[in-house]
Amino acid sequence: MNYNPQGIEFKWQEAWDKNQVFKAEDLSKKPKFYLLFEFPYASGAGLHVGHCRSFIALDVVARKKRMEGFNVLFPIGWDSFGLPTENYAIKTGIHPAAATQQNTENFKKQLKFLGFSFDWSREINTSDPVYYKWTQWIFVQLFKKGLAYKAKIPINWCPSCKIGLANEEVIAGNCERCGTKVVQKEREQWMLKITKYADRLLEDLEKVDYPERVKLAQKEWIGKSEGWVIKFKIKNAKGKTDNEVEIFTTRIDTLFGVTFLVLAPEHSAIEKLKTQISNIKAVEQYIGSAQMKAAKNNQGKDARSGIELRGVTAINPANNREIPVFLADYVSSQYGTGAIMGVPCHDQRDFDFAKQKNLPFVEVIEPYQAHKTLPQKAPWIVSGGQFESAYEGEGFLINSERFDGLPSFAARVRIGEWLQKKIGKIAEKATYYKLRDWIFSRQRYWGEPIPMVYCKNCNWVPLKESDLPLELPDIKEYKPTDEGDSPLAKIKGWVNAICPKCGAVARRETDVMPNWAGSNWYYLAFAFWHKLGTQNSKRKTQKENIFEQYEKEIAYWLPVDWYNGGMEHATLHLLYSRFIYKFLWDIEAVPKLLGPEPYKKRTSHGIILGEGSVKMSKSKGNVIDPLEIAKEFGVDTLRIYQMFMGPYEQMIPWDTKSVKGARRFLEKIWNVAEKNIEHLKDKTALSIEKALHRTIKKITEDIDNLKFNTAISSLMEFCNSWKDSGSYLNKKDFGVFLKILSPFAPHISEALWEKAGFEGLCAVQLWPKYNKVLAQPESTMLILQVNGKMRDKLETVGDISEEELKEMALAREKISKWVRGQTVRRVVFVPGKLINIVV
RNA sequence: GCCGGAGUGGCGGAACUGGCAGACGCGCACGGUUCAGGGCCGUGUAUCGUAAGAUGUGAGGGUUCGACUCCCUCCUCCGGCACCA
């Protein structure tokens, strides 16, 4: 009988299903293993090969871990709120809920077809009111703890999507989703104080096993810098110094090199100084144009613009020198104090600005290497002409009065302390972050309603927890209003509400949560979701909240042992969900005995490119449908191919021709196995038994290390030698082979398992252990080199002394040929490896 | 610009801790199969050379008996951040 995957695969999927092989067992005494991948957004396009790559990889791990005796939780769910579905609704008039249901069903059908070993009983769906009740509950807790607040802020506005975007969603000034240029717009928004967790999000990265590139991306994004805030007095034309400006610097060691001050165009000091600035008209004009530029998002690095505030000067507290004050758009009002000290010699941005404005330069750091003697007299003003660029490195201080000769790293401490103690409170240590608070409002329809009401008497009031979920109303028109408000704003019955606190007439929030909200806690939901009914959306928990109710399950399953997801979420979902987890841990919704991190280990799969290493996209018409591949070649072939195609974490092009190779491999297995089944009573030949044990070892190790491609190549090698040897595996060894094959190709393994007359399912067998002696390399071949070049090999048997081996090597014809007529200078001997004769 | 990662046959890639470079697969070539094609099976397949042999892991240099692997300089590609003071 020929290998016919279409004829067997469904049968075994049903058998797994019937026997509930993949059901995770709560509170089991077995060691638990929680495997998670980022649950898919159920788009209309259906499953793509990128999904498959990570699902298959984790499915391989899940199947192996189960066989190793772990109680594996490998769940699946749907991230179903979001823009694509809503845009689809706007276009077609189909309700997002209906579209979502259809898409979800399609995904589900596809995943079932591919035979993944999910525990389907815990399936979640973020747009299900039973689920988003708790997403809303979390929001209310954040509000109660002062971590959710409403603020009028300039936001990144996408004019095409008509939506506000978080900083993380703006890519190079463009909307992440549609690519339209993002503009700035003032809006009232719900904000989450993720900045309060900045330090912990940073420090706790030490506690987790993430790829270095992911940790770095998060570190960069949080962007912690420690430095000093220094007050500079502002002197007006009349000589009065009743104003001051605070600047932030990480290089207080360059304080004596300050030759000007720069404020951001939006800086509040301008309002105060208004009457003292002689060129105020020009300054205001500049502020206007700077805002225009900011709105267009085209601040260029090359064109350094700025304007001097005439009539006022600043005084450097270190040396009391008067320096000019500028306004320039290269200084951001959003970071630090919105003002900086200009050190042209030691900061490239200040350097460029000073060159353009013809400002003085003074060198205060001399590179260590260049340092010879201390300069006798410090020339304060030096023309910029002699410098080509700023020196931003470390060195010895010069031109810095009493600090001359100090290394810059030491000066950073000494100058700060000196300012603080000797001159009074004009300097303070300060830490700033690039991370901003998280904009949590979207002026849209298809998201979790924000359960807040605005009351004139009581300000913003959350709904009572017992009134959750606040369900999304059914509407007909999904377009946002022209002012950019949510379509919910058009519904009177929605907007009009009663204050939960005082009962007065109030106004309901019309914004909804961003698409990241549901995924903030879904890894917790999987721990207990099968225990909840999904029918009754008003269902009450016995305990105060669902997390308390299922505390034991959460404590048992969390943290996630292995979390796989895309690189694109390194600073989005992965950071957000760490933040929310920490918050839930702080309020003890998550048991304290768990650590402060939700995910122990994180991996990222490389994306799959189209043939010829171009991006896979609809417009290019090179999208591969994994279902088509599975239907044509079989599910196991798809799995083997996707795992074999290349290193898991690396980007890799699809190659349909190579899929055939995977199919051929399975056919080879089928044919060899069928023949072998007739000889199960034979004795396994030693050489093939050894090969088998080497393969067990290799596969066991490779799966744990994400090296699926080499695991499969070792299976291929084994099959080749099995086939070429013409010998057979006995029944036990044949079973061992099927077991190590089964994580990769579970269907064919089951079919052969049954054919060979084994009891039960292959999927529930114990993972084989290899015999250390048998797993050793075949034979010890000594490599014989002359001058580092391989000339011959020597097969060794038993114990032979070093001297004897050297003699034997020199006696070989192929070696003596190269040594003859020359003096042997040295013989290098590496036991078990090689002999190198140097002549 | 800064920070990561990577450069190996026609292609995807393999190589433990410095010790046989190119495993495994694709493709290709030739041969076989009562063989139209396809499929399947066998053999071969880094480059130059009839061969002996020489050369060869982005380029150049270094350390070493020995370098894809370690060190220095440079180039290219990919990813992240990007006026963050």
PDB file of C-alpha atoms in Angstrom, chain A residues 143-341:
ATOM      1  CA  PHE A 143      -8.499  53.835  37.194  1.00  0.00           C
ATOM      2  CA  LYS A 144      -9.003  53.203  40.893  1.00  0.00           C
ATOM      3  CA  LYS A 145      -5.254  53.027  41.414  1.00  0.00           C
ATOM      4  CA  GLY A 146      -4.715  56.276  39.534  1.00  0.00           C
ATOM      5  CA  LEU A 147      -3.023  54.527  36.627  1.00  0.00           C
ATOM      6  CA  ALA A 148      -5.713  55.425  34.102  1.00  0.00           C
ATOM      7  CA  TYR A 149      -6.350  59.107  33.581  1.00  0.00           C
ATOM      8  CA  LYS A 150      -7.841  61.369  30.999  1.00  0.00           C
ATOM      9  CA  ALA A 151      -5.611  63.999  29.452  1.00  0.00           C
ATOM     10  CA  LYS A 152      -5.764  66.468  26.646  1.00  0.00           C
ATOM     11  CA  ILE A 153      -2.634  65.813  24.733  1.00  0.00           C
ATOM     12  CA  PRO A 154      -1.324  66.187  21.249  1.00  0.00           C
ATOM     13  CA  ILE A 155      -1.693  62.752  19.786  1.00  0.00           C
ATOM     14  CA  ASN A 156      -0.514  61.030  16.673  1.00  0.00           C
ATOM     15  CA  TRP A 157      -3.468  61.189  14.379  1.00  0.00           C
ATOM     16  CA  CYS A 158      -3.905  59.119  11.276  1.00  0.00           C
ATOM     17  CA  PRO A 159      -6.104  61.141   8.911  1.00  0.00           C
ATOM     18  CA  SER A 160      -6.915  58.061   6.869  1.00  0.00           C
ATOM     19  CA  CYS A 161      -7.866  55.648   9.664  1.00  0.00           C
ATOM     20  CA  LYS A 162      -9.306  58.601  11.616  1.00  0.00           C
ATOM     21  CA  ILE A 163      -7.741  57.261  14.720  1.00  0.00           C
ATOM     22  CA  GLY A 164      -5.280  58.222  17.389  1.00  0.00           C
ATOM     23  CA  LEU A 165      -2.166  56.102  17.541  1.00  0.00           C
ATOM     24  CA  ALA A 166       0.197  55.199  20.347  1.00  0.00           C
ATOM     25  CA  ASN A 167       3.812  56.164  19.753  1.00  0.00           C
ATOM     26  CA  GLU A 168       4.538  52.508  19.260  1.00  0.00           C
ATOM     27  CA  GLU A 169       2.158  52.436  16.328  1.00  0.00           C
ATOM     28  CA  VAL A 170       3.886  55.225  14.431  1.00  0.00           C
ATOM     29  CA  ILE A 171       6.623  53.941  12.155  1.00  0.00           C
ATOM     30  CA  ALA A 172       8.953  56.650  10.842  1.00  0.00           C
ATOM     31  CA  GLY A 173       6.189  59.234  11.044  1.00  0.00           C
ATOM     32  CA  ASN A 174       3.672  57.027   9.286  1.00  0.00           C
ATOM     33  CA  CYS A 175       0.673  55.053  10.420  1.00  0.00           C
ATOM     34  CA  GLU A 176       1.742  51.509  11.148  1.00  0.00           C
ATOM     35  CA  ARG A 177      -1.311  50.121   9.451  1.00  0.00           C
ATOM     36  CA  CYS A 178      -2.007  52.194   6.355  1.00  0.00           C
ATOM     37  CA  GLY A 179       1.242  54.106   5.902  1.00  0.00           C
ATOM     38  CA  THR A 180      -0.404  57.524   5.845  1.00  0.00           C
ATOM     39  CA  LYS A 181       1.617  60.432   7.283  1.00  0.00           C
ATOM     40  CA  VAL A 182       0.633  60.890  10.887  1.00  0.00           C
ATOM     41  CA  VAL A 183      -0.314  64.386  12.038  1.00  0.00           C
ATOM     42  CA  GLN A 184      -0.505  65.888  15.516  1.00  0.00           C
ATOM     43  CA  LYS A 185      -3.894  66.609  16.947  1.00  0.00           C
ATOM     44  CA  GLU A 186      -5.054  67.691  20.377  1.00  0.00           C
ATOM     45  CA  ARG A 187      -7.532  65.301  21.901  1.00  0.00           C
ATOM     46  CA  GLU A 188      -8.824  64.100  25.198  1.00  0.00           C
ATOM     47  CA  GLN A 189      -7.562  60.605  25.647  1.00  0.00           C
ATOM     48  CA  TRP A 190      -7.498  57.882  28.224  1.00  0.00           C
ATOM     49  CA  MET A 191      -3.932  57.265  29.225  1.00  0.00           C
ATOM     50  CA  LEU A 192      -2.334  54.398  31.140  1.00  0.00           C
ATOM     51  CA  LYS A 193       0.618  55.230  33.354  1.00  0.00           C
ATOM     52  CA  ILE A 194       3.006  52.649  32.001  1.00  0.00           C
ATOM     53  CA  THR A 195       5.810  55.093  32.823  1.00  0.00           C
ATOM     54  CA  LYS A 196       5.292  54.349  36.484  1.00  0.00           C
ATOM     55  CA  TYR A 197       6.428  50.816  35.713  1.00  0.00           C
ATOM     56  CA  ALA A 198       9.350  51.863  33.509  1.00  0.00           C
ATOM     57  CA  ASP A 199      12.015  50.910  36.015  1.00  0.00           C
ATOM     58  CA  ARG A 200      10.519  47.544  36.819  1.00  0.00           C
ATOM     59  CA  LEU A 201       9.875  46.730  33.188  1.00  0.00           C
ATOM     60  CA  LEU A 202      13.536  47.435  32.591  1.00  0.00           C
ATOM     61  CA  GLU A 203      15.052  45.740  35.615  1.00  0.00           C
ATOM     62  CA  ASP A 204      12.944  42.602  35.439  1.00  0.00           C
ATOM     63  CA  LEU A 205      14.270  41.884  31.967  1.00  0.00           C
ATOM     64  CA  GLU A 206      17.169  40.357  33.906  1.00  0.00           C
ATOM     65  CA  LYS A 207      14.791  37.738  35.241  1.00  0.00           C
ATOM     66  CA  VAL A 208      13.537  36.378  31.939  1.00  0.00           C
ATOM     67  CA  ASP A 209      14.909  34.299  29.119  1.00  0.00           C
ATOM     68  CA  TYR A 210      14.205  36.430  26.054  1.00  0.00           C
ATOM     69  CA  PRO A 211      16.333  36.682  22.916  1.00  0.00           C
ATOM     70  CA  GLU A 212      18.893  39.438  23.300  1.00  0.00           C
ATOM     71  CA  ARG A 213      17.380  41.394  20.411  1.00  0.00           C
ATOM     72  CA  VAL A 214      14.010  41.478  22.181  1.00  0.00           C
ATOM     73  CA  LYS A 215      15.512  42.640  25.456  1.00  0.00           C
ATOM     74  CA  LEU A 216      17.463  45.324  23.654  1.00  0.00           C
ATOM     75  CA  ALA A 217      14.413  46.548  21.783  1.00  0.00           C
ATOM     76  CA  GLN A 218      12.562  46.933  25.097  1.00  0.00           C
ATOM     77  CA  LYS A 219      15.523  48.582  26.805  1.00  0.00           C
ATOM     78  CA  GLU A 220      15.857  51.041  23.934  1.00  0.00           C
ATOM     79  CA  TRP A 221      12.177  51.744  23.972  1.00  0.00           C
ATOM     80  CA  ILE A 222      12.086  52.415  27.713  1.00  0.00           C
ATOM     81  CA  GLY A 223      15.180  54.542  27.149  1.00  0.00           C
ATOM     82  CA  LYS A 224      16.295  55.237  30.681  1.00  0.00           C
ATOM     83  CA  SER A 225      18.885  57.981  31.144  1.00  0.00           C
ATOM     84  CA  GLU A 226      20.319  59.181  34.392  1.00  0.00           C
ATOM     85  CA  GLY A 227      21.725  62.661  34.704  1.00  0.00           C
ATOM     86  CA  TRP A 228      21.214  65.986  36.376  1.00  0.00           C
ATOM     87  CA  VAL A 229      18.670  68.750  36.223  1.00  0.00           C
ATOM     88  CA  ILE A 230      20.441  72.097  36.549  1.00  0.00           C
ATOM     89  CA  LYS A 231      18.848  75.506  37.073  1.00  0.00           C
ATOM     90  CA  PHE A 232      20.174  78.345  34.938  1.00  0.00           C
ATOM     91  CA  LYS A 233      19.216  81.873  36.067  1.00  0.00           C
ATOM     92  CA  ILE A 234      17.790  84.077  33.357  1.00  0.00           C
ATOM     93  CA  LYS A 235      18.985  87.692  33.314  1.00  0.00           C
ATOM     94  CA  ASN A 236      16.940  90.336  31.569  1.00  0.00           C
ATOM     95  CA  ALA A 237      18.092  93.556  29.954  1.00  0.00           C
ATOM     96  CA  LYS A 238      17.755  95.396  33.254  1.00  0.00           C
ATOM     97  CA  GLY A 239      20.079  92.940  34.956  1.00  0.00           C
ATOM     98  CA  LYS A 240      17.354  91.256  36.983  1.00  0.00           C
ATOM     99  CA  THR A 241      17.555  87.485  37.529  1.00  0.00           C
ATOM    100  CA  ASP A 242      14.093  86.574  38.838  1.00  0.00           C
ATOM    101  CA  ASN A 243      13.514  83.821  36.275  1.00  0.00           C
ATOM    102  CA  GLU A 244      15.218  80.513  35.718  1.00  0.00           C
ATOM    103  CA  VAL A 245      15.197  77.587  33.323  1.00  0.00           C
ATOM    104  CA  GLU A 246      15.843  73.971  34.185  1.00  0.00           C
ATOM    105  CA  ILE A 247      17.811  71.852  31.807  1.00  0.00           C
ATOM    106  CA  PHE A 248      18.461  68.087  31.824  1.00  0.00           C
ATOM    107  CA  THR A 249      21.842  66.642  30.959  1.00  0.00           C
ATOM    108  CA  THR A 250      23.583  63.293  31.217  1.00  0.00           C
ATOM    109  CA  ARG A 251      26.923  65.015  30.720  1.00  0.00           C
ATOM    110  CA  ILE A 252      27.262  67.369  33.639  1.00  0.00           C
ATOM    111  CA  ASP A 253      31.018  66.916  33.220  1.00  0.00           C
ATOM    112  CA  THR A 254      30.834  69.216  30.199  1.00  0.00           C
ATOM    113  CA  LEU A 255      29.171  72.025  32.165  1.00  0.00           C
ATOM    114  CA  PHE A 256      32.122  74.391  31.713  1.00  0.00           C
ATOM    115  CA  GLY A 257      31.800  73.937  27.969  1.00  0.00           C
ATOM    116  CA  VAL A 258      28.302  75.384  27.789  1.00  0.00           C
ATOM    117  CA  THR A 259      28.119  78.353  25.419  1.00  0.00           C
ATOM    118  CA  PHE A 260      24.354  78.660  24.975  1.00  0.00           C
ATOM    119  CA  LEU A 261      20.992  77.343  26.143  1.00  0.00           C
ATOM    120  CA  VAL A 262      18.231  75.923  23.955  1.00  0.00           C
ATOM    121  CA  LEU A 263      14.550  75.630  24.799  1.00  0.00           C
ATOM    122  CA  ALA A 264      11.924  73.676  22.922  1.00  0.00           C
ATOM    123  CA  PRO A 265       9.563  75.939  20.957  1.00  0.00           C
ATOM    124  CA  GLU A 266       6.673  74.889  23.203  1.00  0.00           C
ATOM    125  CA  HIS A 267       8.600  75.672  26.413  1.00  0.00           C
ATOM    126  CA  SER A 268       6.493  77.340  29.095  1.00  0.00           C
ATOM    127  CA  ALA A 269       9.231  79.830  30.048  1.00  0.00           C
ATOM    128  CA  ILE A 270       8.533  81.824  26.916  1.00  0.00           C
ATOM    129  CA  GLU A 271       5.174  82.910  28.249  1.00  0.00           C
ATOM    130  CA  LYS A 272       6.844  84.213  31.427  1.00  0.00           C
ATOM    131  CA  LEU A 273       9.665  85.934  29.585  1.00  0.00           C
ATOM    132  CA  LYS A 274       7.413  87.425  26.932  1.00  0.00           C
ATOM    133  CA  THR A 275       7.756  91.023  28.062  1.00  0.00           C
ATOM    134  CA  GLN A 276      11.513  90.792  28.337  1.00  0.00           C
ATOM    135  CA  ILE A 277      12.178  89.393  24.903  1.00  0.00           C
ATOM    136  CA  SER A 278      12.929  92.210  22.491  1.00  0.00           C
ATOM    137  CA  ASN A 279      12.305  90.214  19.311  1.00  0.00           C
ATOM    138  CA  ILE A 280       9.117  88.586  20.565  1.00  0.00           C
ATOM    139  CA  LYS A 281       7.296  88.992  17.208  1.00  0.00           C
ATOM    140  CA  ALA A 282       9.935  86.999  15.358  1.00  0.00           C
ATOM    141  CA  VAL A 283      10.042  84.472  18.151  1.00  0.00           C
ATOM    142  CA  GLU A 284       6.289  83.901  18.019  1.00  0.00           C
ATOM    143  CA  GLN A 285       6.482  83.511  14.306  1.00  0.00           C
ATOM    144  CA  TYR A 286       9.152  80.881  14.750  1.00  0.00           C
ATOM    145  CA  ILE A 287       7.026  79.022  17.279  1.00  0.00           C
ATOM    146  CA  GLY A 288       4.181  78.968  14.770  1.00  0.00           C
ATOM    147  CA  SER A 289       6.321  77.618  11.975  1.00  0.00           C
ATOM    148  CA  ALA A 290       7.870  75.048  14.271  1.00  0.00           C
ATOM    149  CA  GLN A 291       4.410  73.766  15.145  1.00  0.00           C
ATOM    150  CA  MET A 292       3.543  73.519  11.482  1.00  0.00           C
ATOM    151  CA  LYS A 293       6.670  71.516  10.941  1.00  0.00           C
ATOM    152  CA  ALA A 294       5.908  69.241  13.862  1.00  0.00           C
ATOM    153  CA  ALA A 295       2.421  68.639  12.538  1.00  0.00           C
ATOM    154  CA  LYS A 296       3.836  67.674   9.183  1.00  0.00           C
ATOM    155  CA  ASN A 297       6.353  65.517  10.976  1.00  0.00           C
ATOM    156  CA  ASN A 298       9.191  66.632   8.806  1.00  0.00           C
ATOM    157  CA  GLN A 299      11.661  67.951  11.308  1.00  0.00           C
ATOM    158  CA  GLY A 300      14.888  67.454   9.461  1.00  0.00           C
ATOM    159  CA  LYS A 301      18.154  66.755  11.166  1.00  0.00           C
ATOM    160  CA  ASP A 302      20.154  68.552   8.547  1.00  0.00           C
ATOM    161  CA  ALA A 303      18.297  71.840   8.576  1.00  0.00           C
ATOM    162  CA  ARG A 304      19.039  73.133  12.072  1.00  0.00           C
ATOM    163  CA  SER A 305      16.641  75.960  12.719  1.00  0.00           C
ATOM    164  CA  GLY A 306      16.282  78.171  15.764  1.00  0.00           C
ATOM    165  CA  ILE A 307      15.978  81.729  16.997  1.00  0.00           C
ATOM    166  CA  GLU A 308      17.724  83.674  19.718  1.00  0.00           C
ATOM    167  CA  LEU A 309      15.675  85.189  22.546  1.00  0.00           C
ATOM    168  CA  ARG A 310      17.090  88.700  22.473  1.00  0.00           C
ATOM    169  CA  GLY A 311      17.043  90.704  25.616  1.00  0.00           C
ATOM    170  CA  VAL A 312      17.641  87.811  27.942  1.00  0.00           C
ATOM    171  CA  THR A 313      20.704  85.759  28.777  1.00  0.00           C
ATOM    172  CA  ALA A 314      21.300  82.761  30.952  1.00  0.00           C
ATOM    173  CA  ILE A 315      23.982  82.404  33.592  1.00  0.00           C
ATOM    174  CA  ASN A 316      26.039  79.256  33.792  1.00  0.00           C
ATOM    175  CA  PRO A 317      26.082  78.428  37.528  1.00  0.00           C
ATOM    176  CA  ALA A 318      29.482  76.800  37.212  1.00  0.00           C
ATOM    177  CA  ASN A 319      31.406  79.860  36.080  1.00  0.00           C
ATOM    178  CA  ASN A 320      28.802  82.638  36.088  1.00  0.00           C
ATOM    179  CA  ARG A 321      29.283  83.364  32.417  1.00  0.00           C
ATOM    180  CA  GLU A 322      26.439  84.938  30.512  1.00  0.00           C
ATOM    181  CA  ILE A 323      25.312  82.930  27.549  1.00  0.00           C
ATOM    182  CA  PRO A 324      22.634  83.439  24.887  1.00  0.00           C
ATOM    183  CA  VAL A 325      19.310  81.601  24.980  1.00  0.00           C
ATOM    184  CA  PHE A 326      17.728  80.060  21.895  1.00  0.00           C
ATOM    185  CA  LEU A 327      14.535  78.407  20.836  1.00  0.00           C
ATOM    186  CA  ALA A 328      15.051  75.505  18.460  1.00  0.00           C
ATOM    187  CA  ASP A 329      12.968  72.591  17.235  1.00  0.00           C
ATOM    188  CA  TYR A 330      15.772  70.098  17.702  1.00  0.00           C
ATOM    189  CA  VAL A 331      14.896  70.185  21.348  1.00  0.00           C
ATOM    190  CA  SER A 332      11.805  68.227  22.225  1.00  0.00           C
ATOM    191  CA  SER A 333       9.291  69.544  24.720  1.00  0.00           C
ATOM    192  CA  GLN A 334       8.234  65.984  25.407  1.00  0.00           C
ATOM    193  CA  TYR A 335      11.478  64.827  26.908  1.00  0.00           C
ATOM    194  CA  GLY A 336      13.405  65.856  29.998  1.00  0.00           C
ATOM    195  CA  THR A 337      12.719  69.434  31.006  1.00  0.00           C
ATOM    196  CA  GLY A 338      12.240  70.597  27.435  1.00  0.00           C
ATOM    197  CA  ALA A 339      15.467  72.554  27.622  1.00  0.00           C
ATOM    198  CA  ILE A 340      19.122  71.712  27.175  1.00  0.00           C
ATOM    199  CA  MET A 341      22.538  73.239  27.682  1.00  0.00           C
TER     200      MET A 341
END
